[in-house]
PDB file of C-alpha atoms in Angstrom:
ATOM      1  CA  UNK A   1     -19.329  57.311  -3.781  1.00  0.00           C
ATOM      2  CA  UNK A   2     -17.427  56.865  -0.372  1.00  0.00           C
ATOM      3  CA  UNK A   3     -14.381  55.667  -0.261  1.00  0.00           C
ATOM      4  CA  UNK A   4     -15.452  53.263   2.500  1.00  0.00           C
ATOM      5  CA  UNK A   5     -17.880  51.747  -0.735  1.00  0.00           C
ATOM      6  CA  UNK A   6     -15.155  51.767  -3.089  1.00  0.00           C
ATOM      7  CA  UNK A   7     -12.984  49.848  -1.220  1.00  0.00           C
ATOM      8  CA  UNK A   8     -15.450  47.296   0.044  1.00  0.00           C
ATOM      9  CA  UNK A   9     -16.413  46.714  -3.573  1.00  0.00           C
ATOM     10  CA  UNK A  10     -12.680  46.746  -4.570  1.00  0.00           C
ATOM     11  CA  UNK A  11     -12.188  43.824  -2.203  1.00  0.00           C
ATOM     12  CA  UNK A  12     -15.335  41.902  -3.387  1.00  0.00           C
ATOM     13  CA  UNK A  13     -14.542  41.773  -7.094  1.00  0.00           C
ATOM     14  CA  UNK A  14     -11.111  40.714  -6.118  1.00  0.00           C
ATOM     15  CA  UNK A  15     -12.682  37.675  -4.211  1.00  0.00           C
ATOM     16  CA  UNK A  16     -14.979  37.301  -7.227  1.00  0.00           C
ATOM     17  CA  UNK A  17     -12.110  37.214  -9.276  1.00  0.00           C
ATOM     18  CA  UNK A  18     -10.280  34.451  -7.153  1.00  0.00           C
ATOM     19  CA  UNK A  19     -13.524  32.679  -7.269  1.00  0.00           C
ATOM     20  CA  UNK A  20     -14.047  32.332 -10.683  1.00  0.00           C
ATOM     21  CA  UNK A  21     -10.049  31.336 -11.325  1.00  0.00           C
ATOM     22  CA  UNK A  22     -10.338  28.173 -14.259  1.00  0.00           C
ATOM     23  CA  UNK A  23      -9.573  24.806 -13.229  1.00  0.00           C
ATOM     24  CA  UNK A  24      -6.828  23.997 -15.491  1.00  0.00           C
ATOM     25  CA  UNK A  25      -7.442  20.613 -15.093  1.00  0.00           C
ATOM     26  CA  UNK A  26     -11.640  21.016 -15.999  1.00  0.00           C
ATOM     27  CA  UNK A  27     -12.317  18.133 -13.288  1.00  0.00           C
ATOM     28  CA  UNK A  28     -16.283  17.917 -12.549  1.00  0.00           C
ATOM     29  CA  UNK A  29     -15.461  17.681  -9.166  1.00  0.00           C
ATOM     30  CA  UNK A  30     -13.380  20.905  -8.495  1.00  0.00           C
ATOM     31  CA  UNK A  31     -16.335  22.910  -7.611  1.00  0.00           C
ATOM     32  CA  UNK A  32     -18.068  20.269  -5.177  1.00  0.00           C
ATOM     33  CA  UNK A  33     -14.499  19.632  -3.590  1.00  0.00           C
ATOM     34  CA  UNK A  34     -14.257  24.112  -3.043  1.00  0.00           C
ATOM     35  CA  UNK A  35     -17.626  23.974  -1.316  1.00  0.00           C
ATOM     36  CA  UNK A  36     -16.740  20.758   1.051  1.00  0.00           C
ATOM     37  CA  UNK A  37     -12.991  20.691   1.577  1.00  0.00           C
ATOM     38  CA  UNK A  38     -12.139  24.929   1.551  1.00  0.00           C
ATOM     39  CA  UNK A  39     -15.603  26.484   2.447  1.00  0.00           C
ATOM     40  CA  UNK A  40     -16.203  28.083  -0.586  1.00  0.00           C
ATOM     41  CA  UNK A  41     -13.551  30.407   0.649  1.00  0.00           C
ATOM     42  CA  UNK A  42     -11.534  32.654  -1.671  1.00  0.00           C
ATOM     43  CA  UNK A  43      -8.668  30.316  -3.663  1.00  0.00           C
ATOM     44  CA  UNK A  44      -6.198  31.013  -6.821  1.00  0.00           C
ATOM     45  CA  UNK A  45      -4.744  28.526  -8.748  1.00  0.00           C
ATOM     46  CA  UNK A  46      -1.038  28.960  -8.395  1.00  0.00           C
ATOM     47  CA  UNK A  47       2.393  27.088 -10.067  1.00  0.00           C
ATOM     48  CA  UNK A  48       3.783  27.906  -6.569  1.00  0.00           C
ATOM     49  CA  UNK A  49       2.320  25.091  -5.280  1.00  0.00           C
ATOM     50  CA  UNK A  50       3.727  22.212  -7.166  1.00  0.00           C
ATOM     51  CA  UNK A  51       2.265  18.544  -7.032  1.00  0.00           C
ATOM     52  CA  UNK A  52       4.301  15.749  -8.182  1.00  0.00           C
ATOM     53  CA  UNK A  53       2.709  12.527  -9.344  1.00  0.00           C
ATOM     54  CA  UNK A  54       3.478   9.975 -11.830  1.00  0.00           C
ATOM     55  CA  UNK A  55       1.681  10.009 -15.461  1.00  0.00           C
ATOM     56  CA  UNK A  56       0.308   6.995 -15.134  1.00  0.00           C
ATOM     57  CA  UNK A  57      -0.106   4.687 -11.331  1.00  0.00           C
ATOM     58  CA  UNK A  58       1.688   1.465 -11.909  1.00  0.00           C
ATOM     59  CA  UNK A  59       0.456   0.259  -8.890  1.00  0.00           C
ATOM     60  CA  UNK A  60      -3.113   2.047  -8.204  1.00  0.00           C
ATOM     61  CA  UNK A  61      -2.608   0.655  -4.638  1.00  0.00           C
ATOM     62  CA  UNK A  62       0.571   2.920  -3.761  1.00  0.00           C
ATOM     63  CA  UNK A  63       1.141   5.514  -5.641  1.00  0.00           C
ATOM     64  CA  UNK A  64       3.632   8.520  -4.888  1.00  0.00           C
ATOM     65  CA  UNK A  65       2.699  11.978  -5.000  1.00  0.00           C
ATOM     66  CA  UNK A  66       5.109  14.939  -3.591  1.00  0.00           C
ATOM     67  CA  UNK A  67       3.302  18.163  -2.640  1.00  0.00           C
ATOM     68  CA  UNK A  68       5.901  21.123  -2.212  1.00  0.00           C
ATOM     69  CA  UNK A  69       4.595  24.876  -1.029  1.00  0.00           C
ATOM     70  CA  UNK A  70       8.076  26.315  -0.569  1.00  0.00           C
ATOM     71  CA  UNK A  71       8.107  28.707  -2.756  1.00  0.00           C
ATOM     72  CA  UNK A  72       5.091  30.625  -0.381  1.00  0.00           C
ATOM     73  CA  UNK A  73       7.835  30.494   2.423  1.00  0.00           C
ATOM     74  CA  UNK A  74       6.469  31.462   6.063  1.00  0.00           C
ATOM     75  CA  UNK A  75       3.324  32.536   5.365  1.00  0.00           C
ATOM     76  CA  UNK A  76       1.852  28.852   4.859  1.00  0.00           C
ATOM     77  CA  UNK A  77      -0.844  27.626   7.716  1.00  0.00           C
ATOM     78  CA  UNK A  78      -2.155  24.331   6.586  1.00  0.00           C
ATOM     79  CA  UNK A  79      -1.967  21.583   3.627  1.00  0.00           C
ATOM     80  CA  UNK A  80      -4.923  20.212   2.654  1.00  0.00           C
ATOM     81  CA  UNK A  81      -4.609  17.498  -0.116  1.00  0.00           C
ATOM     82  CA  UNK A  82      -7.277  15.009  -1.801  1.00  0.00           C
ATOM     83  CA  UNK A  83      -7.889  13.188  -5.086  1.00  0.00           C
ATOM     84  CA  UNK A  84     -10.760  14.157  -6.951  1.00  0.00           C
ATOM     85  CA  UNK A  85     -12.534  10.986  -8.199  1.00  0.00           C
ATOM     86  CA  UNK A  86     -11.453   8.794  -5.441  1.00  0.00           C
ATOM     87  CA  UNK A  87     -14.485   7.517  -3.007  1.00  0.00           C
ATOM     88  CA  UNK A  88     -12.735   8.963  -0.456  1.00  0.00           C
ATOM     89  CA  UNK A  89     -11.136  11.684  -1.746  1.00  0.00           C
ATOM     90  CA  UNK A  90      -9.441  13.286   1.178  1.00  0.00           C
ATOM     91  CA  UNK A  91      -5.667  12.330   1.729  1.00  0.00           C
ATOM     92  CA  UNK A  92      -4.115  14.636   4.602  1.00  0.00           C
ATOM     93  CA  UNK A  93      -4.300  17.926   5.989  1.00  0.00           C
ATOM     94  CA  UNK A  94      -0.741  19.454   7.364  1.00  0.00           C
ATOM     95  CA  UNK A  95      -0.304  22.043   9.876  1.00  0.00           C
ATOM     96  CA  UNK A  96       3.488  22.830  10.156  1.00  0.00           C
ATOM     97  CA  UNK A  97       5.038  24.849  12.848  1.00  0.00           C
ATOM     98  CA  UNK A  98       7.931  27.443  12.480  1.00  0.00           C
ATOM     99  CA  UNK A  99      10.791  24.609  12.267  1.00  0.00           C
ATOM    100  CA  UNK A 100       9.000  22.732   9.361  1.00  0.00           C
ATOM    101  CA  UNK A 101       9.259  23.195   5.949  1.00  0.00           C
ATOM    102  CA  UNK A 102       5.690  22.891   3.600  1.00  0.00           C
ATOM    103  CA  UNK A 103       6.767  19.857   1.730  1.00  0.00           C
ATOM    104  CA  UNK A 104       4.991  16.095   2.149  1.00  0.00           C
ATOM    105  CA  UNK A 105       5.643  13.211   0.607  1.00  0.00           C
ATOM    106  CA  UNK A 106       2.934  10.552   0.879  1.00  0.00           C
ATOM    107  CA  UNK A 107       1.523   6.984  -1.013  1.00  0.00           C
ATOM    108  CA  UNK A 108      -2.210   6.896  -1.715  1.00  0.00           C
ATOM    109  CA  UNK A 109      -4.701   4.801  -3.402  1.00  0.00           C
ATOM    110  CA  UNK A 110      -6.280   5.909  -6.317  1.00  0.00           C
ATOM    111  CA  UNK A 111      -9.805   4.156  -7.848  1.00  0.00           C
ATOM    112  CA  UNK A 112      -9.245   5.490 -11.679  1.00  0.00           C
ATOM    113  CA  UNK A 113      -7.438   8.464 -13.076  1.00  0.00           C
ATOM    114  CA  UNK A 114      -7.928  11.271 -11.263  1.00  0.00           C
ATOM    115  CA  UNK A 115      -6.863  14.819 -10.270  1.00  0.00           C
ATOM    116  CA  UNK A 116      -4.444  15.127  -7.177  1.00  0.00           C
ATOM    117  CA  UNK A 117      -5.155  18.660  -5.769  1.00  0.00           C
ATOM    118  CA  UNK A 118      -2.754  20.476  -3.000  1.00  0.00           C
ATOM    119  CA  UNK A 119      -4.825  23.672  -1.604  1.00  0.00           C
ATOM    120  CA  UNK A 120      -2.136  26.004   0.510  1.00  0.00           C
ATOM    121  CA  UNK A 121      -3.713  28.118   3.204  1.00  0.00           C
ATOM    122  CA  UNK A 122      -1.382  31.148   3.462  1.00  0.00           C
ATOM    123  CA  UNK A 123      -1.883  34.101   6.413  1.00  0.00           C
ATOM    124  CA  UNK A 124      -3.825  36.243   4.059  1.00  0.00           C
ATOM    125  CA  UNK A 125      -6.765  33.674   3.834  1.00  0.00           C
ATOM    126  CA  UNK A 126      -6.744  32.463   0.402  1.00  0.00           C
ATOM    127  CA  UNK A 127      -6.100  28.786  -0.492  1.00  0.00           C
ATOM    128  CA  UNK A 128      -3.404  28.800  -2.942  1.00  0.00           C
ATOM    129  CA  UNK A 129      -4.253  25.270  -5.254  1.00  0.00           C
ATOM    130  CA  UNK A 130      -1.741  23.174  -7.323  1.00  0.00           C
ATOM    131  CA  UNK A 131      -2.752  20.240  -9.222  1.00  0.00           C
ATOM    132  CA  UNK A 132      -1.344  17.317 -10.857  1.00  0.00           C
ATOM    133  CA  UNK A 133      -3.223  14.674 -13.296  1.00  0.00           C
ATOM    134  CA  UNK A 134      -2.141  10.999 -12.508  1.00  0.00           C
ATOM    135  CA  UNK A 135      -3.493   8.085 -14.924  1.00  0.00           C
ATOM    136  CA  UNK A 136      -4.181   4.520 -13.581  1.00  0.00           C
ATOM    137  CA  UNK A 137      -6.224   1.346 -14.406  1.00  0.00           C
ATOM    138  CA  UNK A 138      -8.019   1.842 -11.701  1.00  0.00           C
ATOM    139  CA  UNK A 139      -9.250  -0.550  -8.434  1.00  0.00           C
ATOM    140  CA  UNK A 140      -6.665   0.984  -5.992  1.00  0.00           C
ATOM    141  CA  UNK A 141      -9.221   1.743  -3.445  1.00  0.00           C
ATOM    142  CA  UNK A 142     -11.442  -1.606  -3.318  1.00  0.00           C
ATOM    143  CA  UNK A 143      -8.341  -3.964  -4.184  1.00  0.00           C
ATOM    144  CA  UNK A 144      -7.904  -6.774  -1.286  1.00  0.00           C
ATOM    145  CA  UNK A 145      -5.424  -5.896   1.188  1.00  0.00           C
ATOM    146  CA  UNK A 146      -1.606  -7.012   0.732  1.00  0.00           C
ATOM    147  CA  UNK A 147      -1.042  -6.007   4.411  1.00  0.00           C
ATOM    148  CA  UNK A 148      -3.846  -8.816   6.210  1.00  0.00           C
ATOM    149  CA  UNK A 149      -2.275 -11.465   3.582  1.00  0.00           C
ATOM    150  CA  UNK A 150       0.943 -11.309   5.035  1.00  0.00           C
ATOM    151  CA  UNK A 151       1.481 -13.664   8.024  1.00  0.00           C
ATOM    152  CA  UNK A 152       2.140 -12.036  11.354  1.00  0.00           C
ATOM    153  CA  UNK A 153       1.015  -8.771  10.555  1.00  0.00           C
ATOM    154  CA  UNK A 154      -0.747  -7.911  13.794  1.00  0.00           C
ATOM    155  CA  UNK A 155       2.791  -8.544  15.461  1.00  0.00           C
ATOM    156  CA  UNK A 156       4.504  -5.845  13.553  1.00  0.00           C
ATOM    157  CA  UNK A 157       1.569  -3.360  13.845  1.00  0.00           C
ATOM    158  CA  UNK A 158       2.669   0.264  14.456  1.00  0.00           C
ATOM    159  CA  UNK A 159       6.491  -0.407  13.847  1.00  0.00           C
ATOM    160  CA  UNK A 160       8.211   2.876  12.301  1.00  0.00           C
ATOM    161  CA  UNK A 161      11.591   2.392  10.062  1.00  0.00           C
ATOM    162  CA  UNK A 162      12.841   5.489   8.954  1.00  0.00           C
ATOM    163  CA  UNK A 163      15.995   7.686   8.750  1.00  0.00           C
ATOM    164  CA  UNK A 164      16.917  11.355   8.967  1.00  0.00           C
ATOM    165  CA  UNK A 165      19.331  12.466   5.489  1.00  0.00           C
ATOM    166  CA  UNK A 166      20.831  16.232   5.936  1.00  0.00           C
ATOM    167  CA  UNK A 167      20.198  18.442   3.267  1.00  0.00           C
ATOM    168  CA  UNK A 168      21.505  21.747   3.906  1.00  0.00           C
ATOM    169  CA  UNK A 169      20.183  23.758   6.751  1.00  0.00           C
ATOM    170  CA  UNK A 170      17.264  20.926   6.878  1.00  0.00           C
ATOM    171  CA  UNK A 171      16.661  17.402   7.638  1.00  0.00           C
ATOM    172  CA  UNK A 172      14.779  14.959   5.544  1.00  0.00           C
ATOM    173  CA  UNK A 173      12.906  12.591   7.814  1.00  0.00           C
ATOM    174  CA  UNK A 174      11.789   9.714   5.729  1.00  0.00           C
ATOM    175  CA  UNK A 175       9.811   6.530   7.203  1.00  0.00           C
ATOM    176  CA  UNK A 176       7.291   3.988   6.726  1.00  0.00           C
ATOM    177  CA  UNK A 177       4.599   2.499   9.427  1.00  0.00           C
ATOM    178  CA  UNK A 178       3.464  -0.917   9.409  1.00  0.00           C
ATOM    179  CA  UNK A 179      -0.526  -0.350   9.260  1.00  0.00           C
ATOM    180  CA  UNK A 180      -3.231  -1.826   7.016  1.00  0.00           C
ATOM    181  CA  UNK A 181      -4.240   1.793   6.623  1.00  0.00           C
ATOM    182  CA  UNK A 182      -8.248  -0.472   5.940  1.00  0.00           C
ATOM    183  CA  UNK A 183     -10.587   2.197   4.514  1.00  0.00           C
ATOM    184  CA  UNK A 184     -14.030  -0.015   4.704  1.00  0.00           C
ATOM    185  CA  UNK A 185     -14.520  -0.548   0.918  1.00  0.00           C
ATOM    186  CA  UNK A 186     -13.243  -4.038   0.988  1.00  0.00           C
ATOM    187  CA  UNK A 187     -14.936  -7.074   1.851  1.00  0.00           C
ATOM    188  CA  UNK A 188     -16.776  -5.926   4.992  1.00  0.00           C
ATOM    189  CA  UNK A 189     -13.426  -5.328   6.844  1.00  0.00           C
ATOM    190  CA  UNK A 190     -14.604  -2.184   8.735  1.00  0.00           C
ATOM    191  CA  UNK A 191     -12.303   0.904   8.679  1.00  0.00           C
ATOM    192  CA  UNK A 192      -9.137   1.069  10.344  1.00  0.00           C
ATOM    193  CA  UNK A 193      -6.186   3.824   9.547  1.00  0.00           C
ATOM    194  CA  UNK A 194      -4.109   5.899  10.925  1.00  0.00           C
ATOM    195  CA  UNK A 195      -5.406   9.359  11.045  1.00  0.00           C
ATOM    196  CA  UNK A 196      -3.595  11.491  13.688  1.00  0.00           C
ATOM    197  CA  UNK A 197       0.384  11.713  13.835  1.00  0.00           C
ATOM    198  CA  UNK A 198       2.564  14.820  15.489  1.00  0.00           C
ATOM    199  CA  UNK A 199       6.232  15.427  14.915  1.00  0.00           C
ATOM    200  CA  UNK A 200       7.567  16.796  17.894  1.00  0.00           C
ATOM    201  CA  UNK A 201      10.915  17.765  19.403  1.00  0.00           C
ATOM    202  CA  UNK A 202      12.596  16.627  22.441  1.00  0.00           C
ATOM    203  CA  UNK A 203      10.901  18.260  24.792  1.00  0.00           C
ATOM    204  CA  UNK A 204       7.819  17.229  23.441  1.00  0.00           C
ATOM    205  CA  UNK A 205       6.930  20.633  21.935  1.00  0.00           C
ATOM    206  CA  UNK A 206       4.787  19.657  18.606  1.00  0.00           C
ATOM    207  CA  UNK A 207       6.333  20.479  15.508  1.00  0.00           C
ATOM    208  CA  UNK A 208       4.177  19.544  12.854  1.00  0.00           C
ATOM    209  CA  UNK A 209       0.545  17.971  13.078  1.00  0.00           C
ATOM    210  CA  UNK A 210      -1.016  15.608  10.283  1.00  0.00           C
ATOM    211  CA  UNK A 211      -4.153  14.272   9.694  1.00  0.00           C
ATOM    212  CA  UNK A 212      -4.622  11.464   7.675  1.00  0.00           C
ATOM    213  CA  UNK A 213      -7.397   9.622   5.640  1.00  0.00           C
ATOM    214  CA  UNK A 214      -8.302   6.090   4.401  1.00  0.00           C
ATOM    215  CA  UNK A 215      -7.140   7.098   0.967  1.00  0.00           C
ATOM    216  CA  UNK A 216      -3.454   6.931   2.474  1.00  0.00           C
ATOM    217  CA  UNK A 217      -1.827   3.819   1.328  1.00  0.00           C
ATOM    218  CA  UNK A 218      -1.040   0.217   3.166  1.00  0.00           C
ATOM    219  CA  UNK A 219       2.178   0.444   5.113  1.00  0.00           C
ATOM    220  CA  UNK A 220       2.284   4.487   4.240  1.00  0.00           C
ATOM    221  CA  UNK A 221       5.414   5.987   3.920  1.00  0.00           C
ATOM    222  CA  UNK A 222       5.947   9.468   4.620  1.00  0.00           C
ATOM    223  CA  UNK A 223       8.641  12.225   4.255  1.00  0.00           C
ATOM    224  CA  UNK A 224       9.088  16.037   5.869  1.00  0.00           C
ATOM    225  CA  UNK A 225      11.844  18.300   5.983  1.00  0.00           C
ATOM    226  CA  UNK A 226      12.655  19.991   9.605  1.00  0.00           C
ATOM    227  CA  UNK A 227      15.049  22.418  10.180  1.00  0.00           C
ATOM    228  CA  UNK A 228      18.092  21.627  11.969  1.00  0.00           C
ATOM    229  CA  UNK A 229      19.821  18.463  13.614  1.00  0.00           C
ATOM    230  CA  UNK A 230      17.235  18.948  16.401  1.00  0.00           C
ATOM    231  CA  UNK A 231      16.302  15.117  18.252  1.00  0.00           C
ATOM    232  CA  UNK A 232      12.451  14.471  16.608  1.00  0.00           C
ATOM    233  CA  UNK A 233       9.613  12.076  18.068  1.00  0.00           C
ATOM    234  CA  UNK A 234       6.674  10.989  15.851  1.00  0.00           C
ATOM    235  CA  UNK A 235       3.467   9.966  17.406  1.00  0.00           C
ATOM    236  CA  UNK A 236       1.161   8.109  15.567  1.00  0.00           C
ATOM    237  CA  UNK A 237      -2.815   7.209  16.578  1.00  0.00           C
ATOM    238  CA  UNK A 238      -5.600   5.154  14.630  1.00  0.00           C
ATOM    239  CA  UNK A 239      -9.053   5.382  14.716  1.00  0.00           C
ATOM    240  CA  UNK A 240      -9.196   1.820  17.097  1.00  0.00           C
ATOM    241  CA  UNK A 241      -6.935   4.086  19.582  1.00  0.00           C
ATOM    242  CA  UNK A 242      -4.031   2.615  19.081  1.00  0.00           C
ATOM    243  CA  UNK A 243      -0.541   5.065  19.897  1.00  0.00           C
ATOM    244  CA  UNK A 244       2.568   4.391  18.435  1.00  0.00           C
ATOM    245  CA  UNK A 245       5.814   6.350  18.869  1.00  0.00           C
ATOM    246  CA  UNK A 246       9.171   6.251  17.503  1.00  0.00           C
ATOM    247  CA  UNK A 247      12.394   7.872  17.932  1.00  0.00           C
ATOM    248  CA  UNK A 248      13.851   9.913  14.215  1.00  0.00           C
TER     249      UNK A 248
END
């Protein structure tokens, strides 16, 4: 045998292996989501990617989950995050640039108890997966909107508050957008979210880019970390067309 042939097969049972890693979690869904969300491609389940949710949703309709990659330093490329047994199960993808750090903060929706899954795309193309388990009574996703009940709420449409706290060498940019974030599974009201938002610097150079879903919460809230004291810009567009844009 060749060692051209042993080292192709080498590499093949070491995809095979990453392939066939165990969901620790034993969700029904892990396999369809590995086909749709990561193309099948090669993945390992890893404790480097940690996912922070409550145990159990108080609120199904916001509900906090903290998705830190850190630990695989530099060599991250993109975030992709989703719930498992939500409707919609898709919750962001993240793409941050050199000055970012791989952490997100974010409030979803959840329908019932579900899996939260983080899947880190590092420079070696494999998706590097963390998972957390949050319980809830369910209805999150279908619940009536708090947002359209509230007087005025057209008025304050796109409005950003939000701070920047040093930590360290970093900055922790923390805000929330005035949006019904409407994800067309209640009442007839047709979709309408936010699902495009850059961080960029001063001179308009794009930092980080986000894509969000209709599984993001009303009135989402958001955190990063950026490196620096460096003057930040977020842009913000929904799927009406709608830009918004705010000073941090």
């Amino acid at each position: 045998m060749s060692v051209r042939i042993l080292l192709l097969l080498i590499a093949l049972q070491g995809q095979a292996v990453l392939a066939a890693d165990a969901d620790p979690l034993q969700s029904v869904m892990w396999e369809y989501h590995h086909k749709g969300l990561l193309n099948g491609e090669p993945y390992v389940f890893d404790e480097r990617v940690q996912v922070q949710v409550p145990p159990f949703a108080e609120d199904s309709r916001q509900v906090p989950i903290h998705v830190d990659a850190r630990a695989l330093g530099d060599e991250v490329v993109r975030i992709e995050a989703w719930a498992d047994l939500n409707p919609i199960p898709r919750i962001f993808t993240f793409v941050p640039g050199d000055q970012m750090l791989p952490l997100v903060a974010i409030r979803i929706r959840v329908e019932q108890a579900t899996p939260v899954r983080a899947a880190v795309l590092t420079r070696d193309g494999v998706w590097h997966v963390g998972s957390a388990r949050v319980d809830a009574a369910g209805g999150g996703c279908t619940a009536p909107s708090v947002v359209r009940a509230q007087p005025g709420w057209e008025d304050r449409l796109g409005e950003v508050i939000g701070g920047r706290f040093a930590r360290g060498d970093f900055s922790r940019l923390r805000l929330q957008v005035s949006h019904p974030m409407d994800n067309g599974l209640v009442g007839g009201i047709p979709e309408f979210f936010l699902n495009q938002a850059e961080l960029r610097a001063a001179d308009g150079q794009v930092l980080a880019a986000l894509e969000l879903y209709p599984a993001v919460a009303e009135n989402p809230s958001l955190s990063l970390e950026v490196k620096g004291e460096q003057d930040t810009r977020l842009w913000l567009r929904d799927n009406n067309g709608n830009e918004f844009e705010a000073a941090l």
